Short mmCIF file of C-alpha atoms in Angstrom, two decimals:
data_model
loop_
_atom_site.label_atom_id
_atom_site.label_comp_id
_atom_site.label_asym_id
_atom_site.label_seq_id
_atom_site.Cartn_x
_atom_site.Cartn_y
_atom_site.Cartn_z
CA UNK I 1 7.36 10.27 -5.80
CA UNK I 2 4.30 10.43 -3.59
CA UNK I 3 4.08 14.09 -2.50
CA UNK I 4 3.79 15.01 1.17
CA UNK I 5 0.37 16.61 0.70
CA UNK I 6 -1.02 13.83 -1.47
CA UNK I 7 -3.65 16.20 -2.90
CA UNK I 8 -5.27 16.88 0.44
CA UNK I 9 -5.16 19.89 2.70
CA UNK I 10 -5.45 17.86 5.91
CA UNK I 11 -2.74 18.62 8.43
CA UNK I 12 -1.22 15.72 10.38
CA UNK I 13 -1.89 16.00 14.07
CA UNK I 14 -0.95 13.63 16.85
CA UNK I 15 -1.80 13.79 20.50
CA UNK I 16 0.22 12.69 23.50
CA UNK I 17 -1.61 9.36 23.50
CA UNK I 18 -3.11 7.09 20.84
CA UNK I 19 -4.60 3.63 20.96
CA UNK I 20 -2.17 2.57 18.24
CA UNK I 21 1.15 3.99 17.07
CA UNK I 22 2.31 2.81 13.65
CA UNK I 23 5.99 2.99 12.73
CA UNK I 24 6.31 3.62 8.98
CA UNK I 25 4.23 5.34 6.33
CA UNK I 26 4.75 2.93 3.46
CA UNK I 27 2.19 0.58 1.93
CA UNK I 28 1.84 -1.53 5.09
CA UNK I 29 1.71 1.45 7.46
CA UNK I 30 -0.92 3.28 5.41
CA UNK I 31 -3.03 0.13 5.18
CA UNK I 32 -2.86 -0.43 8.96
CA UNK I 33 -3.95 3.16 9.64
CA UNK I 34 -6.84 2.80 7.19
CA UNK I 35 -8.05 -0.49 8.71
CA UNK I 36 -7.85 0.98 12.21
CA UNK I 37 -9.82 4.00 11.00
CA UNK I 38 -12.49 1.71 9.54
CA UNK I 39 -12.95 0.10 12.96
CA UNK I 40 -12.98 3.31 14.97
CA UNK I 41 -9.51 2.76 16.41
CA UNK I 42 -7.36 5.83 17.03
CA UNK I 43 -4.12 5.16 15.13
CA UNK I 44 -1.33 7.49 14.09
CA UNK I 45 1.73 6.71 11.94
CA UNK I 46 5.20 8.24 12.05
CA UNK I 47 7.26 8.19 8.85
CA UNK I 48 10.91 9.21 9.04
CA UNK I 49 11.09 10.47 5.42
CA UNK I 50 9.15 13.36 3.91
CA UNK I 51 7.02 11.13 1.67
CA UNK I 52 4.39 8.45 2.08
CA UNK I 53 4.63 5.30 -0.02
CA UNK I 54 7.82 3.76 1.31
CA UNK I 55 10.03 1.91 -1.17
CA UNK I 56 8.08 3.22 -4.16
CA UNK I 57 9.72 6.59 -3.66
CA UNK I 58 13.20 5.11 -4.13
CA UNK I 59 13.00 2.76 -7.12
CA UNK I 60 15.05 2.77 -10.27
CA UNK I 61 13.49 4.49 -13.26
CA UNK I 62 12.17 1.56 -15.30
CA UNK I 63 10.90 -0.67 -12.49
CA UNK I 64 7.45 -2.25 -12.91
CA UNK I 65 5.23 -4.38 -10.72
CA UNK I 66 6.29 -8.00 -10.89
CA UNK I 67 2.86 -9.21 -9.86
CA UNK I 68 -0.45 -8.52 -11.57
CA UNK I 69 -2.08 -5.28 -10.43
CA UNK I 70 -5.09 -7.26 -9.14
CA UNK I 71 -2.72 -8.92 -6.66
CA UNK I 72 -1.51 -5.50 -5.53
CA UNK I 73 -4.63 -3.73 -4.34
CA UNK I 74 -5.06 -1.38 -1.40
CA UNK I 75 -8.10 -1.71 0.85
CA UNK I 76 -11.09 0.18 -0.51
CA UNK I 77 -9.33 1.77 -3.49
CA UNK I 78 -9.63 0.67 -7.12
CA UNK I 79 -6.90 1.05 -9.68
CA UNK I 80 -7.67 3.90 -12.10
CA UNK I 81 -9.09 2.80 -15.44
CA UNK I 82 -6.59 2.28 -18.22
CA UNK I 83 -3.74 1.13 -15.98
CA UNK I 84 -1.90 -1.84 -17.56
CA UNK I 85 -1.78 -5.26 -15.93
CA UNK I 86 1.76 -4.61 -14.68
CA UNK I 87 2.02 -0.88 -13.84
CA UNK I 88 5.28 1.06 -13.65
CA UNK I 89 6.52 2.92 -10.56
CA UNK I 90 4.82 6.20 -11.48
CA UNK I 91 1.45 4.47 -11.81
CA UNK I 92 1.95 2.80 -8.42
CA UNK I 93 2.82 6.17 -6.85
CA UNK I 94 -0.37 7.71 -8.26
CA UNK I 95 -2.36 4.76 -6.94
CA UNK I 96 -0.90 5.20 -3.44
CA UNK I 97 -1.70 8.91 -3.61
CA UNK I 98 -5.27 8.06 -4.60
CA UNK I 99 -5.53 5.70 -1.62
CA UNK I 100 -4.28 8.36 0.81
CA UNK I 101 -6.65 10.98 -0.59
CA UNK I 102 -9.79 8.83 -0.76
CA UNK I 103 -9.47 7.73 2.87
CA UNK I 104 -8.17 11.04 4.28
CA UNK I 105 -5.07 9.37 5.70
CA UNK I 106 -2.80 12.38 5.42
CA UNK I 107 -3.98 13.71 8.79
CA UNK I 108 -3.04 10.37 10.39
CA UNK I 109 0.60 10.34 9.24
CA UNK I 110 3.40 12.59 10.56
CA UNK I 111 6.19 12.91 7.99
CA UNK I 112 9.84 13.60 8.75
CA UNK I 113 9.43 12.17 12.24
CA UNK I 114 11.46 9.13 13.28
CA UNK I 115 10.74 6.83 16.20
CA UNK I 116 13.87 6.85 18.33
CA UNK I 117 12.80 4.35 20.98
CA UNK I 118 9.78 2.41 22.18
CA UNK I 119 9.66 0.79 25.61
CA UNK I 120 6.91 -0.63 27.80
CA UNK I 121 5.92 1.29 30.93
CA UNK I 122 3.41 0.45 33.65
CA UNK I 123 0.80 3.14 34.23
CA UNK I 124 -1.47 2.90 37.25
CA UNK I 125 -4.78 4.68 37.69
CA UNK I 126 -5.53 6.62 40.85
CA UNK I 127 -6.80 3.54 42.66
CA UNK I 128 -3.86 1.49 41.40
CA UNK I 129 -5.85 -0.50 38.87
CA UNK I 130 -7.02 -0.23 35.33
CA UNK I 131 -10.79 0.27 35.21
CA UNK I 132 -11.25 -2.25 32.42
CA UNK I 133 -9.69 -5.37 33.88
CA UNK I 134 -8.64 -4.61 37.43
CA UNK I 135 -4.93 -4.73 36.54
CA UNK I 136 -2.29 -2.11 36.02
CA UNK I 137 -2.17 -0.85 32.46
CA UNK I 138 1.05 -1.15 30.46
CA UNK I 139 1.63 1.52 27.82
CA UNK I 140 4.25 1.84 25.16
CA UNK I 141 6.37 4.97 25.65
CA UNK I 142 7.39 6.13 22.17
CA UNK I 143 10.12 8.77 21.90
CA UNK I 144 10.23 10.74 18.64
CA UNK I 145 13.07 12.50 16.86
CA UNK I 146 11.30 15.80 17.57
CA UNK I 147 11.80 15.23 21.30
CA UNK I 148 8.12 14.56 21.95
CA UNK I 149 6.94 11.47 23.77
CA UNK I 150 3.75 9.62 22.81
CA UNK I 151 1.98 6.88 24.73
CA UNK I 152 -0.01 4.08 23.12
CA UNK I 153 -1.62 0.76 23.99
CA UNK I 154 -0.40 -1.05 20.89
CA UNK I 155 2.66 -0.64 18.68
CA UNK I 156 2.52 -1.78 15.05
CA UNK I 157 5.83 -1.93 13.18
CA UNK I 158 5.52 -1.36 9.43
CA UNK I 159 9.07 -0.52 8.46
CA UNK I 160 9.11 -2.85 5.45
CA UNK I 161 10.89 -6.04 4.54
CA UNK I 162 14.04 -4.35 3.27
CA UNK I 163 16.53 -2.58 5.49
CA UNK I 164 20.07 -1.37 4.85
CA UNK I 165 21.89 -2.46 1.66
CA UNK I 166 23.84 -5.67 2.20
CA UNK I 167 27.53 -5.81 1.26
CA UNK I 168 28.76 -9.42 1.60
CA UNK I 169 32.15 -9.32 3.31
CA UNK I 170 33.74 -11.76 0.85
CA UNK I 171 32.82 -9.71 -2.19
CA UNK I 172 33.81 -6.41 -0.63
CA UNK I 173 37.18 -7.93 0.32
CA UNK I 174 37.76 -9.06 -3.28
CA UNK I 175 36.70 -5.84 -4.99
CA UNK I 176 37.53 -3.23 -2.38
CA UNK I 177 41.35 -2.96 -2.40
CA UNK I 178 42.06 -3.18 -6.14
CA UNK I 179 38.98 -2.33 -8.17
CA UNK I 180 39.05 1.19 -9.71
CA UNK I 181 37.69 3.88 -7.37
CA UNK I 182 34.02 4.69 -7.93
CA UNK I 183 33.47 1.58 -10.01
CA UNK I 184 31.71 -0.44 -7.31
CA UNK I 185 28.11 0.43 -6.44
CA UNK I 186 25.13 -1.23 -4.77
CA UNK I 187 21.82 -1.63 -6.59
CA UNK I 188 20.30 0.83 -4.10
CA UNK I 189 22.41 3.54 -5.80
CA UNK I 190 21.22 2.65 -9.31
CA UNK I 191 18.58 4.84 -10.97
CA UNK I 192 18.96 4.43 -14.74
CA UNK I 193 21.38 3.21 -17.38
CA UNK I 194 22.55 6.64 -18.65
CA UNK I 195 25.87 6.74 -16.70
CA UNK I 196 26.85 3.32 -18.09
CA UNK I 197 26.58 4.03 -21.81
CA UNK I 198 29.37 2.25 -23.69
CA UNK I 199 30.83 0.65 -20.56
CA UNK I 200 31.56 -2.95 -19.58
CA UNK I 201 29.37 -3.70 -16.58
CA UNK I 202 29.29 -6.69 -14.23
CA UNK I 203 26.08 -7.31 -12.27
CA UNK I 204 26.60 -9.53 -9.21
CA UNK I 205 23.41 -11.27 -8.12
CA UNK I 206 20.51 -12.87 -9.96
CA UNK I 207 17.50 -11.79 -7.90
CA UNK I 208 14.84 -9.33 -8.98
CA UNK I 209 17.12 -6.27 -8.87
CA UNK I 210 19.99 -8.05 -10.61
CA UNK I 211 17.88 -9.30 -13.50
CA UNK I 212 15.98 -6.04 -14.06
CA UNK I 213 19.11 -3.88 -13.83
CA UNK I 214 20.97 -6.18 -16.24
CA UNK I 215 18.14 -5.85 -18.76
CA UNK I 216 18.19 -2.08 -18.34
CA UNK I 217 21.96 -1.93 -18.84
CA UNK I 218 22.01 -4.24 -21.86
CA UNK I 219 20.29 -1.56 -23.94
CA UNK I 220 23.19 0.92 -23.65
CA UNK I 221 26.31 -0.76 -22.26
CA UNK I 222 29.20 -2.11 -24.30
CA UNK I 223 28.73 -5.40 -22.48
CA UNK I 224 26.63 -6.67 -19.58
CA UNK I 225 27.54 -9.75 -17.57
CA UNK I 226 25.43 -11.29 -14.78
CA UNK I 227 27.26 -13.35 -12.18
CA UNK I 228 25.27 -15.75 -10.03
CA UNK I 229 26.62 -16.70 -6.63
CA UNK I 230 24.22 -19.62 -6.18
CA UNK I 231 21.63 -21.71 -7.96
CA UNK I 232 19.88 -19.51 -10.58
CA UNK I 233 16.22 -18.64 -10.19
CA UNK I 234 13.50 -19.22 -12.73
CA UNK I 235 12.87 -15.89 -14.46
CA UNK I 236 9.22 -15.56 -15.42
CA UNK I 237 7.62 -13.46 -18.09
CA UNK I 238 4.60 -11.35 -17.18
CA UNK I 239 2.41 -13.10 -19.78
CA UNK I 240 2.13 -16.81 -20.51
CA UNK I 241 2.44 -18.80 -23.73
CA UNK I 242 -1.02 -17.80 -24.94
CA UNK I 243 -0.79 -14.11 -24.07
CA UNK I 244 -2.68 -14.31 -20.79
CA UNK I 245 -1.30 -12.36 -17.83
CA UNK I 246 0.35 -14.69 -15.34
CA UNK I 247 -0.89 -14.54 -11.75
CA UNK I 248 2.10 -16.12 -10.03
CA UNK I 249 1.32 -14.52 -6.68
CA UNK I 250 -2.44 -14.64 -6.63
CA UNK I 251 -3.79 -17.52 -8.69
CA UNK I 252 -4.15 -21.17 -7.75
CA UNK I 253 -2.97 -20.74 -4.17
CA UNK I 254 -5.52 -23.30 -2.95
CA UNK I 255 -3.99 -26.06 -5.10
CA UNK I 256 -1.21 -28.25 -3.65
CA UNK I 257 2.30 -26.94 -4.27
CA UNK I 258 3.33 -29.98 -6.33
CA UNK I 259 0.42 -29.38 -8.71
CA UNK I 260 1.20 -25.69 -9.02
CA UNK I 261 4.84 -26.54 -9.71
CA UNK I 262 3.79 -29.00 -12.41
CA UNK I 263 1.58 -26.39 -14.06
CA UNK I 264 4.38 -23.82 -13.74
CA UNK I 265 6.90 -26.10 -15.45
CA UNK I 266 4.55 -26.72 -18.38
CA UNK I 267 3.72 -23.01 -18.73
CA UNK I 268 7.39 -22.07 -18.53
CA UNK I 269 8.40 -24.67 -21.13
CA UNK I 270 5.75 -23.45 -23.58
CA UNK I 271 6.76 -19.81 -23.20
CA UNK I 272 10.53 -19.94 -22.73
CA UNK I 273 11.66 -23.36 -23.87
CA UNK I 274 14.64 -25.21 -22.38
CA UNK I 275 16.99 -23.21 -20.17
CA UNK I 276 19.90 -25.53 -20.90
CA UNK I 277 20.55 -23.60 -24.11
CA UNK I 278 21.39 -20.57 -21.93
CA UNK I 279 23.57 -22.54 -19.53
CA UNK I 280 21.01 -21.99 -16.79
CA UNK I 281 19.63 -24.99 -14.94
CA UNK I 282 17.67 -24.14 -11.76
CA UNK I 283 17.74 -27.13 -9.42
CA UNK I 284 14.71 -26.07 -7.38
CA UNK I 285 11.06 -26.44 -8.45
CA UNK I 286 9.74 -23.20 -10.01
CA UNK I 287 7.60 -21.99 -7.11
CA UNK I 288 9.75 -23.17 -4.21
CA UNK I 289 11.90 -20.04 -4.25
CA UNK I 290 11.46 -16.31 -4.77
CA UNK I 291 9.61 -15.11 -7.86
CA UNK I 292 11.81 -13.25 -10.37
CA UNK I 293 10.11 -11.61 -13.35
CA UNK I 294 11.47 -10.15 -16.61
CA UNK I 295 10.08 -10.20 -20.13
CA UNK I 296 13.44 -9.51 -21.77
CA UNK I 297 16.10 -11.36 -19.81
CA UNK I 298 16.16 -14.68 -21.70
CA UNK I 299 15.85 -13.09 -25.17
CA UNK I 300 18.78 -10.78 -24.36
CA UNK I 301 20.82 -13.75 -23.11
CA UNK I 302 19.97 -15.66 -26.29
CA UNK I 303 21.11 -12.72 -28.43
CA UNK I 304 24.36 -12.33 -26.51
CA UNK I 305 23.47 -8.91 -25.09
CA UNK I 306 23.70 -10.38 -21.58
CA UNK I 307 26.36 -12.92 -20.65
CA UNK I 308 25.85 -15.22 -17.68
CA UNK I 309 28.41 -16.63 -15.25
CA UNK I 310 26.96 -19.22 -12.87
CA UNK I 311 29.84 -20.08 -10.54
CA UNK I 312 30.70 -16.77 -8.91
CA UNK I 313 33.80 -14.57 -8.70
CA UNK I 314 37.16 -16.19 -7.94
CA UNK I 315 39.48 -13.19 -7.79
CA UNK I 316 39.86 -9.52 -8.74
CA UNK I 317 42.98 -7.76 -9.98
CA UNK I 318 42.34 -4.11 -10.80
CA UNK I 319 39.56 -4.01 -13.40
CA UNK I 320 40.11 -7.68 -14.28
CA UNK I 321 37.68 -10.17 -12.75
CA UNK I 322 38.37 -13.92 -12.84
CA UNK I 323 35.34 -16.18 -12.56
CA UNK I 324 35.17 -19.62 -10.98
CA UNK I 325 34.44 -21.23 -14.35
CA UNK I 326 37.92 -20.24 -15.59
CA UNK I 327 36.84 -17.28 -17.72
CA UNK I 328 37.68 -13.64 -17.05
CA UNK I 329 36.79 -10.11 -18.13
CA UNK I 330 37.61 -6.46 -17.56
CA UNK I 331 34.90 -4.18 -16.25
CA UNK I 332 34.41 -0.47 -15.76
CA UNK I 333 31.65 -0.88 -13.19
CA UNK I 334 30.38 -3.58 -10.85
CA UNK I 335 26.79 -3.36 -9.57
CA UNK I 336 26.27 -5.39 -6.39
CA UNK I 337 22.68 -6.68 -6.41
CA UNK I 338 23.27 -8.48 -3.15
CA UNK I 339 20.07 -7.54 -1.39
CA UNK I 340 19.21 -5.84 1.88
CA UNK I 341 19.11 -6.67 5.55
CA UNK I 342 15.66 -8.05 6.21
CA UNK I 343 13.36 -7.12 9.07
CA UNK I 344 13.83 -10.56 10.65
CA UNK I 345 17.03 -9.38 12.32
CA UNK I 346 17.14 -7.47 15.61
CA UNK I 347 19.38 -4.86 14.03
CA UNK I 348 16.51 -3.80 11.75
CA UNK I 349 14.64 -2.45 14.80
CA UNK I 350 17.09 -0.31 16.81
CA UNK I 351 14.25 1.60 18.47
CA UNK I 352 13.21 -1.64 20.19
CA UNK I 353 16.66 -2.56 21.49
CA UNK I 354 15.96 -1.66 25.13
CA UNK I 355 12.66 -3.53 25.17
CA UNK I 356 14.19 -6.53 23.40
CA UNK I 357 16.87 -6.67 26.07
CA UNK I 358 14.21 -6.56 28.80
CA UNK I 359 12.27 -9.29 27.00
CA UNK I 360 15.26 -11.59 26.56
CA UNK I 361 15.74 -11.24 22.81
CA UNK I 362 19.04 -9.42 23.32
CA UNK I 363 21.42 -9.50 26.26
CA UNK I 364 23.16 -6.62 28.02
CA UNK I 365 26.91 -6.61 28.23
CA UNK I 366 28.58 -7.19 31.59
CA UNK I 367 28.57 -3.53 32.58
CA UNK I 368 24.89 -3.11 31.71
CA UNK I 369 25.49 -1.16 28.51
CA UNK I 370 23.70 -2.26 25.33
CA UNK I 371 25.40 -5.18 23.62
CA UNK I 372 26.10 -3.93 20.10
CA UNK I 373 27.48 -7.28 18.91
CA UNK I 374 24.08 -8.85 18.35
CA UNK I 375 22.41 -6.82 15.57
CA UNK I 376 22.15 -9.93 13.38
CA UNK I 377 20.24 -11.92 16.00
CA UNK I 378 17.42 -13.54 14.07
CA UNK I 379 13.96 -12.95 15.48
CA UNK I 380 11.55 -15.87 15.41
CA UNK I 381 8.11 -14.46 14.65
CA UNK I 382 4.91 -16.38 15.31
CA UNK I 383 2.75 -16.28 12.16
CA UNK I 384 5.21 -13.75 10.79
CA UNK I 385 3.74 -10.98 12.97
CA UNK I 386 4.24 -11.62 16.69
CA UNK I 387 7.15 -11.92 19.10
CA UNK I 388 5.81 -13.94 22.06
CA UNK I 389 7.80 -12.01 24.69
CA UNK I 390 6.90 -8.63 23.25
CA UNK I 391 3.20 -8.14 24.06
CA UNK I 392 1.11 -5.48 22.34
CA UNK I 393 3.65 -5.21 19.51
CA UNK I 394 2.87 -6.42 16.00
CA UNK I 395 5.00 -6.58 12.86
CA UNK I 396 3.17 -6.09 9.56
CA UNK I 397 4.55 -6.17 6.02
CA UNK I 398 7.88 -7.77 6.87
CA UNK I 399 7.52 -10.65 4.43
CA UNK I 400 9.52 -10.50 1.21
CA UNK I 401 8.78 -12.96 -1.58
CA UNK I 402 10.59 -11.46 -4.55
#
């Protein structure tokens, strides 16, 4: 994990007012602070945990970058020499630490401090106007978990694309009442395969987490089954048919999508062959959905180490799970790889609730109290970064393509 000090003795300090307040000290938040620093803008970030680096401090043991390292670079910092094309989590943590140290960002990030609320407030100068434009100045009033209040001109939200673990109601209803106690976990609770040695494990979900966890489990479990709830994704290897590292996220972006999809199909066919032999037939073009990457998934399916069910779960009776294709199995553990709440929902930004109500994104209840029934209200961002009725607030790093 990225240590709080990040190899620097700088002490984080924040004043009662900054030009920019950044919420979050992950990859996006650190990058925003660095860019502001480069342009002489006074920015300070508040990170609720005790570590910088965001999600990279909470990954499972064997996770690796799914994109090429050259498509995962931080502004002004080179990857250390000798790092492989697709680094593991520890290498990424060291790279983030290097970024923080080289640009002296530690003094610009307060750790263990959560933003409780952020609301707009009108501040008038002595003559009633702002000296710059002749109008009253509107600050953000940011209340912190320490009890302090900080003012700023601009608020930049960098809380990441992934929020709370998602537990689909239908699945929880099926597994909850009858499945053995302690046998149902979310992928966010998974660290390594050791606790599952010799067990029968069902992985629900075929996204990035589902595929990588299934591969991890297949090495030690008695059996590993992956259950898809929808159309399966294309699962890419990190290197193509001729040994060259694939650049799925960074190469050829200027070409039309149909041409990139054609090239992707040819590359996939040369490397993997036909998916029909595995009972997997993605209906979407390769690059029209999320990118899922694993070097071992298809070989393990071919060897029978991973079994695949493509039509979902029909019913659960104790440890017995019946699938929609008519087959069934008994499992010791079920790992729900069902994703996370994304930052596109209003509920992902509770500190902005009051301001969202004032701006019309959420409505008050009849008695004026906050309406808690609208956390799933989807926010429509302009260019993925701006809410038109929320001036001087910007959302960075909320896109999720994997």
